[in-house]
PDB file of C-alpha atoms in Angstrom:
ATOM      1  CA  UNK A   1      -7.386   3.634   4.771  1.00 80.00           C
ATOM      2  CA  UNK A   2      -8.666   2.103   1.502  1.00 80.00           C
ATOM      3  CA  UNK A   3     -11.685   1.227   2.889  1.00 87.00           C
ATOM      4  CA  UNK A   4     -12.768   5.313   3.780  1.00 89.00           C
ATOM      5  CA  UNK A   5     -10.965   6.359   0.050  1.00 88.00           C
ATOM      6  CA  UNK A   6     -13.388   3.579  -1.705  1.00 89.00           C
ATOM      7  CA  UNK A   7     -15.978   5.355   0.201  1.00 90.00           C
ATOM      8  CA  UNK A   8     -15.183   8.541  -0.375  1.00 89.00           C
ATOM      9  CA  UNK A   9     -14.796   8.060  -4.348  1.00 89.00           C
ATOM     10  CA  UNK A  10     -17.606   5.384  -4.512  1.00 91.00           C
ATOM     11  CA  UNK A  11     -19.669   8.700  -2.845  1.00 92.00           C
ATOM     12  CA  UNK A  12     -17.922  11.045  -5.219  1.00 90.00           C
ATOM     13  CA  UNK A  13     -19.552   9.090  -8.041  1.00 89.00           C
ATOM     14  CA  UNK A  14     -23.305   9.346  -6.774  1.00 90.00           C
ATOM     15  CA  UNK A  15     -22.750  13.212  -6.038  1.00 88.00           C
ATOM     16  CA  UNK A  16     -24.952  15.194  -7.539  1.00 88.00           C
ATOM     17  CA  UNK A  17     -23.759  18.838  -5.807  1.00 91.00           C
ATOM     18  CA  UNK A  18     -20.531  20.369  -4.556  1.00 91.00           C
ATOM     19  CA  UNK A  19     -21.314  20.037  -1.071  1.00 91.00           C
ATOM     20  CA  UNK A  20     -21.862  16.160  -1.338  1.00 91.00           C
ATOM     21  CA  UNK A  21     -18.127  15.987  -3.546  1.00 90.00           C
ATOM     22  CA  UNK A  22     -16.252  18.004  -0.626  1.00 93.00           C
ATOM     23  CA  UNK A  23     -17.598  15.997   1.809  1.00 92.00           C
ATOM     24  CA  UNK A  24     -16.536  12.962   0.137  1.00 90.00           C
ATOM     25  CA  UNK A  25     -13.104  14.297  -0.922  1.00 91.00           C
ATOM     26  CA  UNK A  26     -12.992  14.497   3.222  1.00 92.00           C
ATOM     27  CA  UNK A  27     -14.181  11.348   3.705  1.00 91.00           C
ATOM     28  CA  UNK A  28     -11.580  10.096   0.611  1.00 89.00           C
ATOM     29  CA  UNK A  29      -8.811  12.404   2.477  1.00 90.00           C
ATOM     30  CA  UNK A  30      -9.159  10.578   5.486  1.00 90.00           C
ATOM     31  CA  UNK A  31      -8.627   7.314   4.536  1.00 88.00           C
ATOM     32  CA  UNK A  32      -5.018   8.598   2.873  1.00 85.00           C
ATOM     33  CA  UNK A  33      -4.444  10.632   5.945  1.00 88.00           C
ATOM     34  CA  UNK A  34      -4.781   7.084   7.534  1.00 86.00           C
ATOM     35  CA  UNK A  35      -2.531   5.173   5.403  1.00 84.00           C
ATOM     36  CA  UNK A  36       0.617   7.375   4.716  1.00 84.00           C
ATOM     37  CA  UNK A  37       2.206   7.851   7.973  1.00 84.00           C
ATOM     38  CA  UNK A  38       0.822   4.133   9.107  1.00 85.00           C
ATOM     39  CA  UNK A  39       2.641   2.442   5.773  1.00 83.00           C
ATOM     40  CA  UNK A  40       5.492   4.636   6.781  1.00 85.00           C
ATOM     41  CA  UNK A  41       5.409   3.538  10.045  1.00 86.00           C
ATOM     42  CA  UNK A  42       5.391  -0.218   8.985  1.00 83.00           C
ATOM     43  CA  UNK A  43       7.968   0.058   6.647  1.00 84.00           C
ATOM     44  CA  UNK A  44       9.985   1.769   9.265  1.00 86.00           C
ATOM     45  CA  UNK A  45       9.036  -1.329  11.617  1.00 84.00           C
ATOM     46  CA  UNK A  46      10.475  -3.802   9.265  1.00 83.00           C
ATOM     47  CA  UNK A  47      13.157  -2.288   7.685  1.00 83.00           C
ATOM     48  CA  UNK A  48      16.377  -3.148   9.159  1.00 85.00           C
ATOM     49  CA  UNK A  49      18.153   0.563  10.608  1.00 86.00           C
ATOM     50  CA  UNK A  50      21.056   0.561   8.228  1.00 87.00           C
ATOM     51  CA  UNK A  51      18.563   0.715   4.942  1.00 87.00           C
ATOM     52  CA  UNK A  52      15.303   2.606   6.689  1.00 85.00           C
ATOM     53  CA  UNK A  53      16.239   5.646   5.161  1.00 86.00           C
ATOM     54  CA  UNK A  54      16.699   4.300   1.840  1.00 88.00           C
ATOM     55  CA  UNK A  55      13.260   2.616   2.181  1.00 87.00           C
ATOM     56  CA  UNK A  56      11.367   5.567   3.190  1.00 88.00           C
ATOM     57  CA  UNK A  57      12.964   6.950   0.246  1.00 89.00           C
ATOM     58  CA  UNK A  58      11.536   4.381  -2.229  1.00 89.00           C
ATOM     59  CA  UNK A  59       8.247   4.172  -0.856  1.00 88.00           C
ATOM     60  CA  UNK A  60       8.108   8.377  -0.590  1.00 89.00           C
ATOM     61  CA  UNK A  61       9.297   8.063  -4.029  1.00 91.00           C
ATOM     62  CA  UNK A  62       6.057   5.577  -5.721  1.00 90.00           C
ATOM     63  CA  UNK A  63       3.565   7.527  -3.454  1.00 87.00           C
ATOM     64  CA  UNK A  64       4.731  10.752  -5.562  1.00 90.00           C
ATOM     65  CA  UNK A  65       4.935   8.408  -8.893  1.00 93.00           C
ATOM     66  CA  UNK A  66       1.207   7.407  -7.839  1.00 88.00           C
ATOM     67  CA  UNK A  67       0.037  11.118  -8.170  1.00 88.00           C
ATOM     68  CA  UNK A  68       2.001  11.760 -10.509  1.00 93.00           C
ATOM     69  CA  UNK A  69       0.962   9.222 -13.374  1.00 92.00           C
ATOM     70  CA  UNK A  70      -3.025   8.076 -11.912  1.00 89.00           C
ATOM     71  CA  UNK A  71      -3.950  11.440 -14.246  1.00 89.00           C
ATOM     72  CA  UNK A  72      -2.420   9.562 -17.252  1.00 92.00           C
ATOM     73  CA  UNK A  73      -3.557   5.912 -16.541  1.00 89.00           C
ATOM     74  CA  UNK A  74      -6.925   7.151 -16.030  1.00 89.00           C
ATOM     75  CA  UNK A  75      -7.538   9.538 -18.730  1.00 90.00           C
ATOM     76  CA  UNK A  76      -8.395   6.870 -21.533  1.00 89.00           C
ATOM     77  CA  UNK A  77     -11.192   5.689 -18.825  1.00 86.00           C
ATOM     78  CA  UNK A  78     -12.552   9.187 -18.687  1.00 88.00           C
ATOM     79  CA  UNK A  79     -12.486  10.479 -22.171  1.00 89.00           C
ATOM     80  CA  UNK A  80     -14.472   6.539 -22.938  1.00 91.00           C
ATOM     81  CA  UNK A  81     -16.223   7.096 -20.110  1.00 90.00           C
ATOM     82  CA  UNK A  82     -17.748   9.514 -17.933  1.00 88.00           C
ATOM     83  CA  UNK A  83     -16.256  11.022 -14.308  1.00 86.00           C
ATOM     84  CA  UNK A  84     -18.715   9.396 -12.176  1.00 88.00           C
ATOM     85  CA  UNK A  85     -17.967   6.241 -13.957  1.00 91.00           C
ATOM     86  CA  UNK A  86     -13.932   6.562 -13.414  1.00 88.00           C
ATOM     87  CA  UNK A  87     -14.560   7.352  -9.670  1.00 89.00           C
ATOM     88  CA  UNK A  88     -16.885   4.354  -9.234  1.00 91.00           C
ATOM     89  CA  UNK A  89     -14.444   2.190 -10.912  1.00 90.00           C
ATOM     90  CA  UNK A  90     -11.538   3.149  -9.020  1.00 89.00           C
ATOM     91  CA  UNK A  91     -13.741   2.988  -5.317  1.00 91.00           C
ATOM     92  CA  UNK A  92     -14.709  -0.756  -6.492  1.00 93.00           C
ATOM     93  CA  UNK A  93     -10.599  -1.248  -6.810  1.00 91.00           C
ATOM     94  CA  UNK A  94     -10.161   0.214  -3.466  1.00 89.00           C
ATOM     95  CA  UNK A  95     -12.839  -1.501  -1.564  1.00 91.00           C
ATOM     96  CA  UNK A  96     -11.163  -5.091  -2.915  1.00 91.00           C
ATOM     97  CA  UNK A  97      -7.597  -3.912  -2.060  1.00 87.00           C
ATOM     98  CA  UNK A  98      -9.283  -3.374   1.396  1.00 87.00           C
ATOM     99  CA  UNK A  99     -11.139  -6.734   1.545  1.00 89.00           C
ATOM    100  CA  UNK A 100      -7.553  -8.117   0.035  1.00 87.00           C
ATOM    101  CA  UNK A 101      -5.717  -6.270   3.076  1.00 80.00           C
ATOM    102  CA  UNK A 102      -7.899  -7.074   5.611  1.00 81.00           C
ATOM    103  CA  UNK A 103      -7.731 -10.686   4.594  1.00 83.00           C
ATOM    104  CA  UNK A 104      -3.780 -10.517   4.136  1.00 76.00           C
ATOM    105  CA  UNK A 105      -3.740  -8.731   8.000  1.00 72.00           C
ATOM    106  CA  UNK A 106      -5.220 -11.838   9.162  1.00 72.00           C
ATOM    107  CA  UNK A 107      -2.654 -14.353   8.347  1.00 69.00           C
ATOM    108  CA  UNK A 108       0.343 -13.937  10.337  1.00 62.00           C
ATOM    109  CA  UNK A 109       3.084 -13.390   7.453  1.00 53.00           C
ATOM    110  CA  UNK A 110       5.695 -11.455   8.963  1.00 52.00           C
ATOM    111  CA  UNK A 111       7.657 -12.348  11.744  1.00 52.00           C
ATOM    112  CA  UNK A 112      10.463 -10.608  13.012  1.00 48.00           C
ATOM    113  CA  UNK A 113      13.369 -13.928  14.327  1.00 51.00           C
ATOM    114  CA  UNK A 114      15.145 -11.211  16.021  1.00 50.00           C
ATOM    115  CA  UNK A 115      16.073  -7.456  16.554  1.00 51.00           C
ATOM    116  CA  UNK A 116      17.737  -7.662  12.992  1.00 50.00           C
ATOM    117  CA  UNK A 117      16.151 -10.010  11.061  1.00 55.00           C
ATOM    118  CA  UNK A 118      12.300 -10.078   9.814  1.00 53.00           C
ATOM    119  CA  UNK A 119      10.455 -12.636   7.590  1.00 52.00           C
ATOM    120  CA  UNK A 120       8.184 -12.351   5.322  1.00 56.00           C
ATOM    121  CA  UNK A 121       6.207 -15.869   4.922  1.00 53.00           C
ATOM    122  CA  UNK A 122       5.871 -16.572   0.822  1.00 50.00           C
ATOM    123  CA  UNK A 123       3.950 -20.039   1.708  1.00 51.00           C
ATOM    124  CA  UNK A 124       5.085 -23.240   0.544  1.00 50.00           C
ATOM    125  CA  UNK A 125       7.734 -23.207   3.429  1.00 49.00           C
ATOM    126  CA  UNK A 126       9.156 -20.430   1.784  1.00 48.00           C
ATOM    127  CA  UNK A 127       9.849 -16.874   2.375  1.00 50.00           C
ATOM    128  CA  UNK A 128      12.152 -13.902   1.999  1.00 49.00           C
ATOM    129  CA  UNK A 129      14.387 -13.116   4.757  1.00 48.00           C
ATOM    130  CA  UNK A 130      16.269 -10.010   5.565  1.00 51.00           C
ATOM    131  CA  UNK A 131      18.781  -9.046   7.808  1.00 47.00           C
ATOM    132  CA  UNK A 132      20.155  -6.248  10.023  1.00 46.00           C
ATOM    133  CA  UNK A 133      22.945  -5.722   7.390  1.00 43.00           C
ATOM    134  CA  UNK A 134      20.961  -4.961   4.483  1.00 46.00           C
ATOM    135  CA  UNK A 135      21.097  -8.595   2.840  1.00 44.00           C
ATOM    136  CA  UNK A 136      17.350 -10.357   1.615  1.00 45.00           C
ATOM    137  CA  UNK A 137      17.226 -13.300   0.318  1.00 44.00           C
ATOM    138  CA  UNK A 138      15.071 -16.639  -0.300  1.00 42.00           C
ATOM    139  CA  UNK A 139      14.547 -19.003   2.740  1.00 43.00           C
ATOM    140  CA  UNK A 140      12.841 -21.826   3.565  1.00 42.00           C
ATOM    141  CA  UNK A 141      11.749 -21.828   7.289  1.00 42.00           C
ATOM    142  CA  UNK A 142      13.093 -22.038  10.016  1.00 45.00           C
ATOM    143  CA  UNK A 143      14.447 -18.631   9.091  1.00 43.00           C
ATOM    144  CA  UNK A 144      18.085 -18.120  10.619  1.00 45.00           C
ATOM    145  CA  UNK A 145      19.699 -14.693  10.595  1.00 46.00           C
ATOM    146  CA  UNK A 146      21.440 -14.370   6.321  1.00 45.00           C
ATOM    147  CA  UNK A 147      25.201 -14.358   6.144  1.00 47.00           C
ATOM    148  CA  UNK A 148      25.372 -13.908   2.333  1.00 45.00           C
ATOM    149  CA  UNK A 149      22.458 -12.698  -0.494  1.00 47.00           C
ATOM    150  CA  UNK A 150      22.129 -10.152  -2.406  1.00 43.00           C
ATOM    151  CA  UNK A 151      22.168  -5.708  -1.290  1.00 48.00           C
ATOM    152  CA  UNK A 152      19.251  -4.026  -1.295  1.00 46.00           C
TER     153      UNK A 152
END
């Protein structure tokens, strides 16, 4: 999904007519209309079923935060800047958070010990744990099922 947006607004920069911008705002659409219902799908994968509700909510929740304060982040880079400039910037972030993810995809950090309980490998031998009733905490492997930490 990153990988088509920094395309998308990496193209958006280089545009030089409205045909070129829509068809990178398509190409930039698609790589969101990738990610959202994937992310929601993984965070529905992991999260145990008493909280997935509550998750959705959160991440739901910063997507909307996302839109809603990129205008204000960005605007000191625009009104220093130029347009073209802020796009270019921002598809240069993208494409490393997809090199980053891609990377991070690779390395087998989350493990699920059983239908209740995931892991989430923090190296070092240590990792955060979670567990069918809500409870995370910090674990060093092997990773056993948590009786006690701290609610979600």
């Amino acid at each position: 999904g990153y990988l088509l947006m920094a395309l998308g607004y990496l193209l958006i920069s280089i545009s030089e007519n409205y045909q070129l911008v829509m068809l990178s705002m398509v190409v930039s659409g698609f790589g969101i209309g990738l990610m959202i219902p994937n992310t929601n799908l993984w965070v529905m994968k992991i999260a145990p079923p008493s909280i997935r509700g509550k998750e959705i909510g959160k991440l739901t929740m910063f997507w909307f935060f996302g839109q809603f304060i990129s205008p204000i982040v960005l605007l000191p880079i625009t009104n220093n800047y130029t347009l073209p400039f802020t796009f270019q910037t921002m598809g240069f972030v993208m494409l490393g958070m997809s090199i980053i993810g891609f990377i991070l995809t690779r390395i087998p950090m989350i493990r699920h010990c059983n239908k209740h309980c995931f892991y989430i490998s923090l190296g070092g031998g240590e990792g955060l744990y979670g567990s069918g009733c809500g409870s995370i905490g910090l674990r060093s492997l092997p990773v056993k099922p948590a009786k006690s930490g701290f609610k979600v």
